Amino acid sequence: MSDVAVKAKDAAPPAGGASKTADALAARLDVLTLPKGGFTAAARADALARLQAMGLPGPRDEYWRYTDPRAFNAPIPAPIPIEDKAPDSPLFIDLDAIRLIFVDGVFDAAESSDLSGEGLEIDLLSQADQSGSHWAADLYGVLETAGQTPVKRPFAALNTLAAAEGVLIRVTGKPSKPVHILHRRASAEADVTWHHVIRLEEGAELTLLETGMVGARSNGMIEADLAKGAKLHHIAAKRAGHQKLGFSATFARVAAEAQFKSFNLSVNGTLMRHEGVIEFVGDDAVAHIAAAVLGDGAKGPFHHDDTVFVTHGAERCESRQVFKKVLKNGAKGVFQGKILVKPGAQKTDGYQISQALLLDEDSQFLAKPELEIYADDVVCSHGSTTGALDETALFYLRSRGVPKERAIVLLVLSFLADALAEVEDEDLRSQINGRLEAWLTRRAKV
Amino acid sequence: MLKIDNLHVKLEDHDKQILKGLSLEVPAGQVHAIMGPNGSGKSTLSYVLSGRDGYEVTEGAASLDGQDLLEMEPEERAAAGLFLAFQYPVEIPGVGNMTFLRTAVNAQRKRRGEEEMSAGDFLKVVREKAKALKIDAEMLKRPVNVGFSGGEKKRNEILQMAMLEPRMCIMDETDSGLDVDAMRLVADGVNALRSPDRSFLVITHYQRLLDHIQPDVVHIMADGRIIRSGGPELALEVEKNGYGDLLTEAG
């Protein structure tokens, strides 16, 4: 147990005072081995204070209305057996990339690429944190702290407090290769927390890929700071049948004329929640966040929650939220998305769509789209739909001789196409589409 | 080739009877046209023959080359040689036209026990057929029917027909939504596909399509059955006098 954790136990109970919540937080913190010292010390201490003040979320918290957070609160996750043989190789494995391998959250230097690259600096959080100063000190926990208003995000604070590892990337140019973070599992009990900090200097560009299998439970975070004219494209694709309990959060601060794009592909898992918190701080910037989710409850519960908060704090910025979920066998999908347009953020162009394709009557999609606008010259819209397969389209394909199972695969891919379109790179998009098709085809046969 | 005998069909969820004893035979190599007022059951006939859900056959039979169509799934009917050109072809975003076509061609081949077409061979054939049908190669790269004009959608149906090489083609009001030039292009495509082994059942409201696709036989359909059959002159008679006299005559 670390010094910080000892302090946590002795601290006052959370505001609101429920001793049960305080006990749950104490129990959660008690088993953590927290990093010590380094440039993150102050941020971690702040995170602990925030966490003590807000406590862990409960099922009655408004922000967790559709997703029961208690499995994330448990001190130790239940072990998840490691499959002997994964049916697919990780995505993007043949790509020429700077590849960083993490096994149960621990960096594997022998398997990874050289961390140097033209136009970018890459450090590991665990190593850099030994030094007294680092560029990431100005960012670590900073965007997460800012993102705690107006909504409390305890698991994000927990992440800042507890992350033992992560990647610190500072981009000054336009690297020719993407950075590919690849997670692997070795232990059935792994409870992995990682925290990446990414800083793109003016005009810099980076494609960041994240794939692989994470632990029995995970808590991952990205804090991304984009300077003027920078472009960050983040694509995450976790493998099927793994990462049974997963919380992740992305905090992005987007300066003038910068572009932040993220795409998240998710298949299975027991309980998954991703929070995206994007803030425009400069004019003429762009942020697109998209997700494609395949949820099949055949082998156990599936619950996937995307919760997004986009703040337009500057003029002429464009935001897009495109979330598509395909659910079957009792799978449950959740989308909570908000566009906040601050006073003065004129000419805002904000759009949000969340759609679910229910392949049976047992599955469920819950959506809470929101707009809050304090400027008078904006174009903002949102929409949410839940539906079944289009019977006419299904018949059209079958009338051409396409077998029913295959026709359903094609229609599901068609449904997901809008989200996939947010992956600009044709090769990456094609690889993701191919993987989706393989998964869907395999499952159609089960 | 196509044989329909005393076909009675009702909507699955309603008691409404739509086809009321329809009988029809289309021999190999012939083009038959079906005309009739709205609500006479023309589109229902095309859907029932191709296997769309939502209809219940209460009596009668339909076969293609002796195979019982009504016992088959839609994809089996397609592999048996039946093709329905849709009145309103469906848009399928995110699925490339080429991918769809190749999937359909090879699925049918596989079901018939034939060897699947290689990517190279398929590409060669589809390019040749598209060129013959004056279909822009760019159209092949786009998602199925997405952003296509009415004429492009119908030409895409003809391309599918050309690639799948069916024995029996049913064309459900192919002329709807087409201008004169587009109709001529579609008709040219159909005429190019006419052969002694292939038959057509052309469902249409108007005689004008039949100016370009000369039928061997014209059937007039009303209230779920064929009330009169004749040569191409029957279509001209309908164009001139409407259905009134024919309906009165049929009682």
CSV table of C-alpha atoms in Angstrom, one decimal, chain B residues 16 40 42 57 69 77 81 93 97-98 114 121 125 129 133-134 136 162 188 191 194 231-232 236 249:
chain,number,residue,atom,x,y,z
B,16,LYS,CA,-57.7,-9.5,-47.7
B,40,SER,CA,-55.1,-5.5,-59.4
B,42,LYS,CA,-49.5,-7.1,-60.2
B,57,VAL,CA,-50.6,-18.7,-50.6
B,69,LEU,CA,-41.1,-22.1,-56.4
B,77,ARG,CA,-35.5,-19.2,-56.2
B,81,GLY,CA,-33.1,-18.9,-62.2
B,93,PRO,CA,-25.1,2.3,-47.9
B,97,ASN,CA,-21.9,-2.5,-55.8
B,98,MET,CA,-19.1,-4.8,-56.9
B,114,GLU,CA,-20.6,-24.6,-59.7
B,121,ASP,CA,-12.7,-13.1,-63.9
B,125,VAL,CA,-17.0,-9.9,-67.0
B,129,LYS,CA,-21.3,-6.1,-69.3
B,133,LEU,CA,-25.2,-1.4,-70.8
B,134,LYS,CA,-23.6,2.0,-70.9
B,136,ASP,CA,-20.2,4.2,-65.9
B,162,ALA,CA,-26.9,-9.6,-67.0
B,188,ASP,CA,-32.2,-1.9,-74.9
B,191,ASN,CA,-33.6,-6.7,-75.5
B,194,ARG,CA,-33.4,-11.8,-74.8
B,231,GLY,CA,-51.0,-10.2,-78.7
B,232,PRO,CA,-49.3,-6.8,-78.6
B,236,LEU,CA,-52.5,-0.7,-77.8
B,249,GLU,CA,-66.5,-7.4,-70.3
